[in-house]
Coordinates of C-alpha atoms in Angstrom, one line a residue:
X1 CA 89.7 87.5 125.8
X2 CA 86.5 88.5 125.1
X3 CA 83.9 85.6 125.8
X4 CA 82.0 84.2 122.7
X5 CA 78.6 86.1 122.0
X6 CA 79.4 88.9 123.8
X7 CA 79.1 92.3 122.5
X8 CA 81.2 92.9 119.6
X9 CA 82.2 88.8 119.7
X10 CA 81.3 86.3 117.6
X11 CA 80.3 82.9 118.8
X12 CA 83.9 82.1 117.8
X13 CA 85.6 84.9 119.8
X14 CA 86.1 87.2 117.3
X15 CA 84.7 90.7 115.6
X16 CA 81.5 90.9 114.3
X17 CA 81.1 93.1 111.6
X18 CA 82.1 95.2 110.6
X19 CA 85.1 94.4 112.2
X20 CA 87.1 92.3 109.6
X21 CA 85.8 95.4 107.3
X22 CA 87.2 98.1 109.8
X23 CA 90.9 95.9 110.7
X24 CA 91.4 96.1 107.0
X25 CA 91.1 100.0 106.8
X26 CA 92.9 100.6 109.4
X27 CA 95.7 98.5 108.3
X28 CA 95.9 101.2 105.2
X29 CA 94.8 103.9 106.1
X30 CA 96.4 106.0 103.3
X31 CA 95.4 103.1 100.2
X32 CA 92.5 104.5 97.9
X33 CA 89.2 102.7 99.0
X34 CA 86.9 104.1 96.2
X35 CA 86.6 105.8 92.8
X36 CA 83.9 107.5 92.1
X37 CA 84.0 110.3 89.4
X38 CA 87.4 112.3 90.0
X39 CA 87.0 111.6 93.3
X40 CA 89.1 109.3 95.1
X41 CA 88.6 108.2 99.4
X42 CA 91.1 106.5 101.5
X43 CA 90.8 104.0 103.6
X44 CA 91.3 106.2 106.4
X45 CA 88.9 108.9 105.2
X46 CA 86.3 106.1 104.9
X47 CA 87.2 105.4 109.0
X48 CA 86.6 109.0 109.5
X49 CA 83.2 109.2 108.2
X50 CA 82.2 106.4 109.6
X51 CA 83.4 107.2 113.2
X52 CA 81.2 110.8 112.6
X53 CA 78.0 109.0 111.2
X54 CA 78.6 106.7 114.6
X55 CA 78.7 109.6 116.3
X56 CA 75.8 111.2 114.7
X57 CA 73.7 107.1 114.8
X58 CA 74.4 107.1 118.9
X59 CA 73.1 111.1 119.3
X60 CA 70.1 109.9 117.8
X61 CA 69.3 106.6 120.0
X62 CA 71.0 104.3 117.9
X63 CA 73.0 101.1 119.5
X64 CA 72.7 97.5 119.9
X65 CA 68.7 95.7 118.4
X66 CA 67.8 98.9 117.3
X67 CA 66.8 99.4 113.4
X68 CA 68.1 101.2 111.2
X69 CA 66.5 101.9 107.3
X70 CA 69.0 102.5 104.3
X71 CA 67.3 104.8 101.6
X72 CA 70.3 106.4 100.2
X73 CA 72.5 105.9 96.8
X74 CA 75.7 104.7 96.1
X75 CA 78.8 106.5 97.2
X76 CA 81.5 106.5 99.6
X77 CA 79.3 108.1 102.7
X78 CA 76.3 105.2 101.9
X79 CA 78.6 102.1 102.8
X80 CA 80.4 104.4 106.2
X81 CA 76.8 104.7 107.2
X82 CA 76.5 101.1 106.9
X83 CA 79.6 100.5 108.3
X84 CA 78.5 103.1 111.3
X85 CA 74.9 101.7 112.0
X86 CA 76.4 97.7 112.4
X87 CA 79.0 99.3 114.3
X88 CA 76.5 100.6 116.9
X89 CA 74.8 96.9 116.6
X90 CA 72.4 98.3 114.8
X91 CA 69.5 96.1 113.1
X92 CA 69.8 97.4 109.4
X93 CA 68.1 97.3 106.1
X94 CA 68.5 99.2 102.9
X95 CA 65.4 99.8 100.9
X96 CA 65.4 98.2 97.1
X97 CA 65.1 101.4 94.3
X98 CA 62.0 101.6 92.5
X99 CA 59.5 100.4 95.1
X100 CA 56.1 102.0 94.8
X101 CA 55.4 104.0 97.9
X102 CA 53.2 101.5 99.5
X103 CA 55.9 99.2 99.7
X104 CA 58.3 101.5 101.1
X105 CA 56.4 102.5 103.7
X106 CA 55.0 99.0 104.4
X107 CA 58.9 98.2 104.9
X108 CA 59.1 100.9 106.9
X109 CA 57.2 100.3 109.2
X110 CA 58.3 97.3 110.3
X111 CA 60.0 98.5 113.4
X112 CA 62.4 101.0 112.4
X113 CA 63.8 103.4 115.0
X114 CA 65.8 105.7 112.1
X115 CA 65.7 106.1 108.5
X116 CA 68.8 107.8 106.9
X117 CA 68.4 109.6 103.6
X118 CA 70.4 111.4 100.6
X119 CA 70.4 115.1 101.0
X120 CA 68.7 117.5 98.8
X121 CA 65.5 117.8 97.2
X122 CA 61.8 116.2 98.8
X123 CA 61.8 112.7 100.7
X124 CA 62.2 109.2 98.5
X125 CA 58.7 107.9 97.8
X126 CA 57.1 106.6 100.4
X127 CA 59.2 108.5 103.2
X128 CA 56.1 110.6 104.3
X129 CA 55.5 107.1 106.4
X130 CA 57.8 108.1 108.8
X131 CA 55.1 110.1 110.9
X132 CA 52.7 109.9 112.1
X133 CA 53.7 106.6 113.7
X134 CA 53.8 103.1 112.3
X135 CA 52.5 102.2 108.9
X136 CA 48.7 100.8 108.7
X137 CA 49.5 98.9 105.9
X138 CA 52.3 97.3 108.3
X139 CA 51.3 94.0 110.4
X140 CA 51.6 93.7 114.2
X141 CA 54.5 94.4 116.6
X142 CA 55.6 90.7 116.1
X143 CA 59.4 91.3 116.0
X144 CA 61.8 88.1 115.8
X145 CA 63.5 90.4 119.1
X146 CA 60.8 92.9 120.2
X147 CA 61.7 95.7 122.7
X148 CA 61.2 99.4 122.7
X149 CA 62.2 102.2 120.2
X150 CA 63.1 105.4 121.2
X151 CA 60.9 107.2 118.8
X152 CA 57.2 105.7 119.3
X153 CA 55.7 108.3 117.1
X154 CA 57.9 106.1 114.2
X155 CA 61.3 106.3 112.9
X156 CA 63.9 109.5 113.0
X157 CA 64.8 110.1 109.5
X158 CA 68.5 111.1 109.4
X159 CA 70.6 112.9 106.4
X160 CA 74.1 112.4 104.8
X161 CA 74.1 116.1 103.9
X162 CA 72.4 119.3 104.8
X163 CA 67.9 118.8 104.4
X164 CA 65.5 120.5 105.6
X165 CA 63.5 117.8 106.4
X166 CA 66.3 115.0 108.5
X167 CA 69.3 115.8 111.3
X168 CA 72.7 116.2 108.8
X169 CA 75.1 113.3 110.3
X170 CA 77.9 114.5 108.7
X171 CA 77.6 117.8 110.5
X172 CA 78.3 115.8 113.7
X173 CA 82.4 116.4 114.3
X174 CA 82.9 114.1 116.9
X175 CA 83.8 110.7 116.3
X176 CA 82.4 107.5 117.9
X177 CA 84.4 104.5 118.9
X178 CA 84.1 102.4 116.2
X179 CA 85.1 98.9 118.3
X180 CA 81.8 96.6 117.5
X181 CA 78.7 96.4 120.3
X182 CA 76.7 93.8 117.7
X183 CA 75.3 91.0 119.8
X184 CA 76.0 87.3 118.1
X185 CA 72.8 86.5 118.1
X186 CA 71.6 89.9 117.4
X187 CA 69.6 90.6 113.9
X188 CA 72.3 92.9 111.7
X189 CA 70.8 92.3 108.8
X190 CA 67.3 92.3 106.5
X191 CA 67.5 91.7 103.0
X192 CA 64.3 92.4 101.4
X193 CA 62.4 90.8 98.7
X194 CA 61.2 92.9 95.8
X195 CA 57.5 92.9 96.9
X196 CA 56.6 92.5 93.0
X197 CA 54.0 90.1 94.2
X198 CA 52.7 92.2 96.7
X199 CA 54.5 93.4 100.0
X200 CA 58.3 92.5 100.0
X201 CA 59.3 89.9 102.6
X202 CA 62.6 90.9 104.8
X203 CA 65.3 87.7 105.0
X204 CA 66.9 88.3 108.5
X205 CA 70.3 87.2 109.6
X206 CA 72.1 87.4 112.8
X207 CA 75.4 89.6 113.2
X208 CA 77.3 85.5 113.7
X209 CA 75.6 84.4 110.1
X210 CA 75.8 88.1 108.5
X211 CA 80.1 87.9 109.8
X212 CA 80.7 84.3 108.1
X213 CA 81.1 86.1 104.8
X214 CA 83.8 88.8 105.7
X215 CA 85.9 86.6 107.5
X216 CA 88.9 85.8 105.0
X217 CA 90.4 82.7 106.8
X218 CA 87.2 80.8 106.7
X219 CA 87.1 81.9 103.0
X220 CA 86.7 78.6 101.1
X221 CA 89.8 78.1 98.4
X222 CA 87.4 79.0 95.4
X223 CA 86.6 82.2 96.8
X224 CA 90.0 82.9 98.2
X225 CA 91.2 82.6 94.5
X226 CA 88.7 84.6 93.1
X227 CA 89.4 87.6 95.0
X228 CA 92.6 87.7 94.0
X229 CA 91.3 89.3 91.4
X230 CA 89.8 92.2 93.0
X231 CA 92.5 95.1 92.5
X232 CA 89.2 97.5 91.7
X233 CA 86.6 96.4 91.2
X234 CA 83.1 97.6 89.9
X235 CA 80.1 98.0 92.4
X236 CA 77.1 99.1 90.0
X237 CA 74.0 98.5 91.7
X238 CA 72.4 98.8 95.3
X239 CA 74.0 98.0 98.4
X240 CA 69.8 96.9 98.8
X241 CA 71.2 93.9 97.0
X242 CA 73.6 91.1 99.1
X243 CA 75.9 90.4 96.1
X244 CA 77.3 94.1 95.9
X245 CA 76.9 95.0 99.4
X246 CA 78.7 91.2 100.2
X247 CA 81.7 92.2 97.6
X248 CA 82.3 95.5 98.2
X249 CA 83.3 94.7 101.7
X250 CA 85.2 91.5 100.2
X251 CA 87.3 93.5 98.0
X252 CA 88.3 96.5 100.7
X253 CA 89.5 93.4 103.1
X254 CA 91.2 91.7 100.1
X255 CA 92.8 95.2 99.6
X256 CA 91.0 96.3 96.8
X257 CA 89.6 99.6 95.2
X258 CA 85.7 100.0 94.5
X259 CA 84.6 102.1 91.6
X260 CA 81.1 103.2 91.9
X261 CA 79.2 104.7 89.0
X262 CA 79.0 108.7 88.7
X263 CA 76.5 111.1 86.7
X264 CA 79.3 111.7 84.0
X265 CA 79.3 108.3 83.1
X266 CA 78.2 107.4 79.8
X267 CA 75.6 104.4 79.4
X268 CA 75.4 101.8 78.7
X269 CA 78.5 101.4 82.2
X270 CA 80.1 98.6 80.7
X271 CA 82.1 97.7 78.5
X272 CA 83.6 101.3 78.3
X273 CA 83.9 101.5 82.3
X274 CA 86.3 98.3 81.8
X275 CA 89.1 100.9 79.9
X276 CA 88.0 103.4 81.4
X277 CA 89.0 102.5 85.2
X278 CA 91.1 99.6 84.1
X279 CA 88.6 97.6 86.1
X280 CA 90.1 94.5 87.4
X281 CA 86.6 92.7 88.2
X282 CA 82.7 92.8 87.5
X283 CA 79.0 91.3 89.2
X284 CA 77.3 91.3 86.5
X285 CA 73.7 88.9 85.4
X286 CA 73.8 86.9 82.4
X287 CA 71.8 89.3 80.8
X288 CA 74.0 92.1 80.7
X289 CA 77.1 90.0 80.2
X290 CA 75.9 89.2 76.5
X291 CA 74.6 92.6 75.6
X292 CA 78.4 93.8 76.9
X293 CA 80.0 91.3 74.7
X294 CA 77.7 92.4 71.7
X295 CA 79.2 95.8 72.3
X296 CA 82.3 94.6 72.0
X297 CA 81.1 93.2 68.5
X298 CA 80.0 97.1 67.5
X299 CA 82.8 99.2 69.8
X300 CA 85.5 97.1 70.6
X301 CA 87.2 98.8 74.1
X302 CA 90.4 97.1 75.9
X303 CA 89.2 94.6 78.7
X304 CA 92.9 93.1 78.8
X305 CA 92.4 94.4 82.9
X306 CA 90.1 92.2 83.9
X307 CA 90.7 89.5 86.0
X308 CA 87.8 88.4 87.5
X309 CA 83.8 88.1 85.9
X310 CA 81.0 87.1 88.4
X311 CA 77.8 86.2 87.2
X312 CA 74.7 85.9 89.5
X313 CA 71.1 86.6 89.5
X314 CA 70.0 84.1 86.9
X315 CA 71.9 81.1 85.7
X316 CA 74.2 81.4 82.4
X317 CA 73.5 78.8 80.0
X318 CA 76.4 77.4 78.1
X319 CA 76.4 79.1 75.4
X320 CA 76.9 82.3 77.2
X321 CA 79.2 80.7 79.5
X322 CA 81.4 79.3 76.1
X323 CA 81.4 82.2 74.2
X324 CA 82.5 84.7 77.5
X325 CA 85.3 82.4 77.7
X326 CA 86.2 82.4 74.4
X327 CA 86.1 86.2 74.5
X328 CA 87.8 87.2 77.7
X329 CA 89.7 84.0 78.5
X330 CA 89.8 81.6 81.8
X331 CA 88.1 84.4 84.1
X332 CA 84.4 83.5 84.8
X333 CA 82.8 82.9 87.6
X334 CA 78.9 81.9 88.4
X335 CA 77.2 81.9 91.7
X336 CA 74.2 80.7 92.9
X337 CA 72.3 81.2 95.9
X338 CA 70.0 83.7 97.7
X339 CA 69.2 86.5 99.9
X340 CA 67.3 83.7 102.7
X341 CA 70.0 80.7 101.8
X342 CA 73.3 82.5 101.1
X343 CA 75.8 81.5 99.0
X344 CA 74.8 77.9 98.0
X345 CA 77.6 76.6 95.4
X346 CA 80.2 77.8 92.8
X347 CA 80.9 77.5 89.6
X348 CA 85.0 78.0 89.0
X349 CA 87.1 78.4 85.5
X350 CA 88.6 75.2 86.9
X351 CA 84.9 73.3 86.6
X352 CA 84.6 75.1 83.2
X353 CA 87.6 74.0 81.7
X354 CA 87.7 70.5 82.5
X355 CA 84.0 68.9 82.7
X356 CA 81.8 69.9 79.6
X357 CA 79.0 69.1 81.8
X358 CA 79.5 72.0 84.0
X359 CA 78.6 74.5 81.6
X360 CA 74.8 73.1 82.3
X361 CA 75.2 73.6 86.2
X362 CA 75.8 76.1 88.9
X363 CA 78.8 74.4 90.4
X364 CA 79.5 72.7 93.5
X365 CA 77.8 73.5 97.0
X366 CA 79.9 75.0 99.4
X367 CA 82.1 73.0 102.0
X368 CA 79.6 74.6 104.5
X369 CA 76.3 73.8 102.9
X370 CA 74.8 71.0 102.5
X371 CA 72.2 70.5 100.1
X372 CA 69.0 67.7 100.4
X373 CA 66.5 66.9 97.4
X374 CA 63.6 66.0 98.5
X375 CA 60.4 65.4 96.8
X376 CA 57.5 67.0 98.2
X377 CA 59.5 68.3 100.8
X378 CA 60.2 65.2 102.8
X379 CA 61.3 61.7 100.8
X380 CA 65.0 62.4 99.5
X381 CA 64.6 61.7 96.1
X382 CA 67.4 58.8 94.1
X383 CA 70.5 60.4 93.0
X384 CA 70.2 62.3 89.7
X385 CA 66.8 62.5 90.1
X386 CA 64.7 66.2 90.1
X387 CA 63.9 67.3 93.8
X388 CA 62.9 70.0 95.5
X389 CA 66.3 72.1 96.6
X390 CA 66.8 72.3 100.4
X391 CA 69.8 73.8 101.7
X392 CA 71.4 73.8 105.7
X393 CA 74.3 76.1 105.8
X394 CA 75.4 78.4 108.6
X395 CA 75.1 81.9 107.0
X396 CA 71.0 81.2 106.1
X397 CA 68.6 83.3 107.4
X398 CA 66.4 83.2 110.6
X399 CA 63.8 83.8 109.4
X400 CA 61.3 86.7 107.8
X401 CA 61.2 89.1 110.3
X402 CA 58.1 89.7 111.5
X403 CA 56.2 87.0 109.6
X404 CA 56.5 84.1 111.5
X405 CA 53.8 81.7 109.3
X406 CA 56.1 82.8 105.9
X407 CA 59.1 81.3 107.5
X408 CA 57.4 78.7 108.6
X409 CA 56.7 77.1 104.9
X410 CA 60.3 77.9 104.4
X411 CA 62.2 76.7 107.3
X412 CA 62.0 73.2 109.0
X413 CA 64.4 71.6 111.4
X414 CA 67.2 73.6 110.1
X415 CA 67.0 73.4 106.5
X416 CA 65.3 76.2 104.1
X417 CA 63.5 75.1 101.3
X418 CA 64.7 77.1 98.1
X419 CA 61.7 76.5 96.1
X420 CA 64.4 75.5 93.1
X421 CA 64.1 72.1 91.3
X422 CA 67.2 70.6 90.6
X423 CA 69.6 67.7 90.7
X424 CA 73.4 66.6 91.9
X425 CA 75.4 65.0 89.0
X426 CA 77.7 62.2 89.0
X427 CA 80.8 64.5 89.9
X428 CA 78.8 66.5 92.6
X429 CA 78.1 69.6 90.2
X430 CA 74.7 70.7 90.9
X431 CA 72.2 71.3 88.3
X432 CA 68.9 73.9 88.1
X433 CA 65.7 72.6 86.9
X434 CA 63.8 75.8 86.9
X435 CA 60.9 76.9 89.9
X436 CA 58.8 75.0 92.2
X437 CA 56.7 78.1 91.3
X438 CA 57.1 77.7 87.8
X439 CA 55.5 74.8 87.6
X440 CA 52.2 74.5 85.5
X441 CA 49.7 71.9 84.7
X442 CA 49.0 71.3 81.0
X443 CA 46.0 68.7 80.5
X444 CA 46.5 67.9 84.0
X445 CA 50.9 67.0 83.8
X446 CA 52.7 68.8 85.4
X447 CA 55.4 70.5 83.3
X448 CA 58.7 72.5 84.2
X449 CA 59.1 76.1 83.2
X450 CA 62.9 75.9 83.3
X451 CA 63.4 72.8 81.2
X452 CA 61.6 74.5 78.0
X453 CA 64.6 77.0 78.7
X454 CA 67.4 75.4 78.4
X455 CA 66.0 73.0 75.5
X456 CA 65.7 76.4 73.5
X457 CA 68.6 77.7 74.9
X458 CA 70.5 75.3 73.8
X459 CA 69.7 75.7 70.0
X460 CA 72.8 77.2 68.0
X461 CA 70.4 80.1 66.9
X462 CA 68.7 80.8 70.3
X463 CA 70.9 83.8 72.7
X464 CA 68.6 83.5 75.2
X465 CA 65.1 82.1 76.3
X466 CA 62.9 82.7 78.9
X467 CA 59.7 81.1 79.5
X468 CA 55.9 81.8 81.1
X469 CA 53.2 79.8 82.1
X470 CA 49.3 81.4 81.5
X471 CA 46.1 80.3 81.5
X472 CA 45.0 78.6 79.0
X473 CA 41.5 77.5 77.2
X474 CA 42.1 74.1 76.1
X475 CA 44.6 72.9 78.6
X476 CA 44.4 74.5 81.6
X477 CA 47.7 76.1 81.5
X478 CA 50.3 76.6 78.8
X479 CA 53.6 78.2 78.4
X480 CA 54.9 80.9 75.8
X481 CA 58.8 81.5 75.2
X482 CA 60.3 84.4 74.5
X483 CA 64.2 84.0 72.6
X484 CA 66.7 86.6 71.7
X485 CA 68.0 85.1 68.1
X486 CA 72.0 84.8 67.8
X487 CA 71.1 83.8 64.5
X488 CA 68.2 83.5 61.9
X489 CA 65.4 80.5 63.8
X490 CA 62.0 79.4 62.6
X491 CA 59.2 78.6 64.5
X492 CA 58.5 75.1 64.0
X493 CA 62.2 74.5 64.3
X494 CA 62.4 75.4 67.8
X495 CA 58.7 73.7 68.3
X496 CA 60.7 70.6 66.7
X497 CA 63.4 70.9 69.4
X498 CA 60.9 71.2 72.1
X499 CA 58.4 68.2 71.3
X500 CA 61.7 66.1 70.7
X501 CA 63.3 66.8 74.0
X502 CA 60.2 66.9 76.3
X503 CA 56.9 66.0 76.9
X504 CA 53.9 67.4 74.8
X505 CA 52.7 69.8 77.5
X506 CA 56.2 71.4 77.6
X507 CA 56.0 72.1 73.9
X508 CA 54.7 76.3 73.9
X509 CA 51.7 77.6 73.0
X510 CA 53.5 81.0 71.3
X511 CA 56.8 81.6 71.0
X512 CA 57.9 85.1 70.5
X513 CA 61.4 86.5 69.2
X514 CA 62.2 89.9 70.5
X515 CA 65.7 91.4 70.6
X516 CA 66.1 91.1 74.2
X517 CA 64.6 90.0 77.3
X518 CA 63.4 92.5 79.6
X519 CA 65.1 92.7 82.9
X520 CA 64.6 94.3 86.3
X521 CA 67.3 96.3 88.3
X522 CA 68.5 93.2 89.6
X523 CA 69.1 91.7 85.9
X524 CA 66.6 88.9 86.1
X525 CA 63.9 88.4 83.3
X526 CA 60.6 91.0 83.6
X527 CA 58.1 88.4 83.4
X528 CA 55.5 91.0 84.2
X529 CA 56.7 93.0 80.9
X530 CA 56.7 89.7 79.0
X531 CA 53.2 88.4 80.0
X532 CA 52.5 91.8 78.5
X533 CA 53.7 90.6 75.0
X534 CA 51.9 87.1 74.9
X535 CA 50.2 87.1 71.2
X536 CA 46.5 87.2 71.5
X537 CA 44.5 83.7 71.4
X538 CA 44.8 82.2 68.2
X539 CA 46.9 79.8 66.0
X540 CA 50.5 81.8 65.6
X541 CA 51.3 82.0 62.1
X542 CA 55.2 82.2 62.9
X543 CA 57.6 84.2 64.9
X544 CA 56.5 88.0 66.6
X545 CA 59.1 90.6 66.5
X546 CA 57.7 93.2 69.1
X547 CA 59.4 96.3 70.7
X548 CA 60.7 95.1 73.8
X549 CA 60.9 98.0 77.2
X550 CA 64.9 99.0 77.7
X551 CA 66.5 96.2 79.3
X552 CA 68.9 97.8 80.8
X553 CA 68.0 100.5 83.2
X554 CA 71.5 102.5 84.5
X555 CA 72.8 102.1 87.9
X556 CA 70.6 102.8 90.6
X557 CA 67.4 104.0 88.8
X558 CA 64.1 103.7 89.8
X559 CA 62.6 101.4 87.8
X560 CA 60.3 98.2 87.7
X561 CA 60.7 96.2 91.1
X562 CA 63.0 93.0 90.4
X563 CA 61.2 89.3 90.2
X564 CA 60.3 88.0 94.0
X565 CA 62.1 85.0 95.7
X566 CA 64.4 84.0 95.8
X567 CA 66.1 87.4 96.6
X568 CA 68.6 87.2 94.6
X569 CA 70.6 84.3 92.9
X570 CA 73.4 85.6 95.0
X571 CA 77.0 84.9 93.8
X572 CA 78.5 83.2 97.1

């Protein structure tokens, strides 16, 4: 038996990623793994693709510890490229769509030996950073696991098809051995934050930690139950996000097929895709679920095939959870996590059915996750009190790649500071109270934006609420609220609700009624877009209705970058 920690072997003596996925593909080579447009790709064909791509990457000098950046679309070939790079033991990162050229250039300067692109057309924005040499905007060579690069002049460009400026990996006819070569302690994946506050940070996860999500025998009971509904799952977003990447692999391990969007799909994708493809599982952020339910009112389609609706990106309010369960049945799940932390907690259909308080929570921490609530990063808070959420788990990041100072800000003695605020209820449910960065000072009083959002969203005439803080001439700082009405509602009613529930400092300076909360590609509220809608100073006379940019960009399309830190409130 191989020694634990050897090449391709985890600390428990089992194959590291992509071993679990490759094993599932080999077990059923004739089973359909991907559906995209009119195309069906079998498990055996994915294995063949991965083996050829691995051969091309190997010929390009890639192997254990080498860095590979993925700048591809959402296709079976793109996923096979991820499998191939991981089989070689590479450090793999996917560049986020919607980044500026400067952000892409910065990311490519973090020590990558190759970048894999989609064929056709000019290089993606920022790929001019491929040469000559490293990016001038990247930091010095302070990698967690430094080593010489086979391409000293900068990363080499490889392509998933014919390209005038890159090596075509699909032109390779020979096949490489796909036995995993990753070393348990080496970095397997870098998950980038969006960089909307500046340069993106890269969350580094070891092969040991990365593999745990795919170890079926170690899935907690609720996750194992959830995955029985993944017979045909819609994967609609970039593989740069950990949610889609992880659930795609889990879907294949569970024996399901992944449905990928194509250029022929009408927009919006949901809910029509459920009926067209007989989907059994979808992964959506709460705002998109609300839009889907509204679309079902206007034009009903058959959604009876659904067995699992997984919410992530941001917590869903109790009203939306109630409506989703009423309309879709007891198939609604919600996850809470981060790219830095991995999965933290799960809210299950059983929780929603048994405990009314569950609808105001993000579920219970997973068995392998320790949650600590602290005040000022050290002293624990009393039971039931709001504190900073710290977590410790086997699948969290090792640190931010090439950023020791930023790593030291969030990692301490094996614990990760999520920068979220929350409390544990009497039955063990974890409740979020906001982000530590959403705290403002109003007349020297500490006020939490998340608390205002929860109070406003609790009004029966409010479908969604979002709050942001800004400087204020009178009070130093003040909140500005944005609400999507479910029914006619007056500004004074909402102000009275907040005034009666929270301190005076929490009462919003303005309340703006919008048709939809603008979203980032990750499905989170776009607070930069909202900041542009804050009414000019002066006493407001009532709700203001303004045009808002389209809330849901097409899957995989360039758009404004998603909100930074946490990387994602990832489901499971």
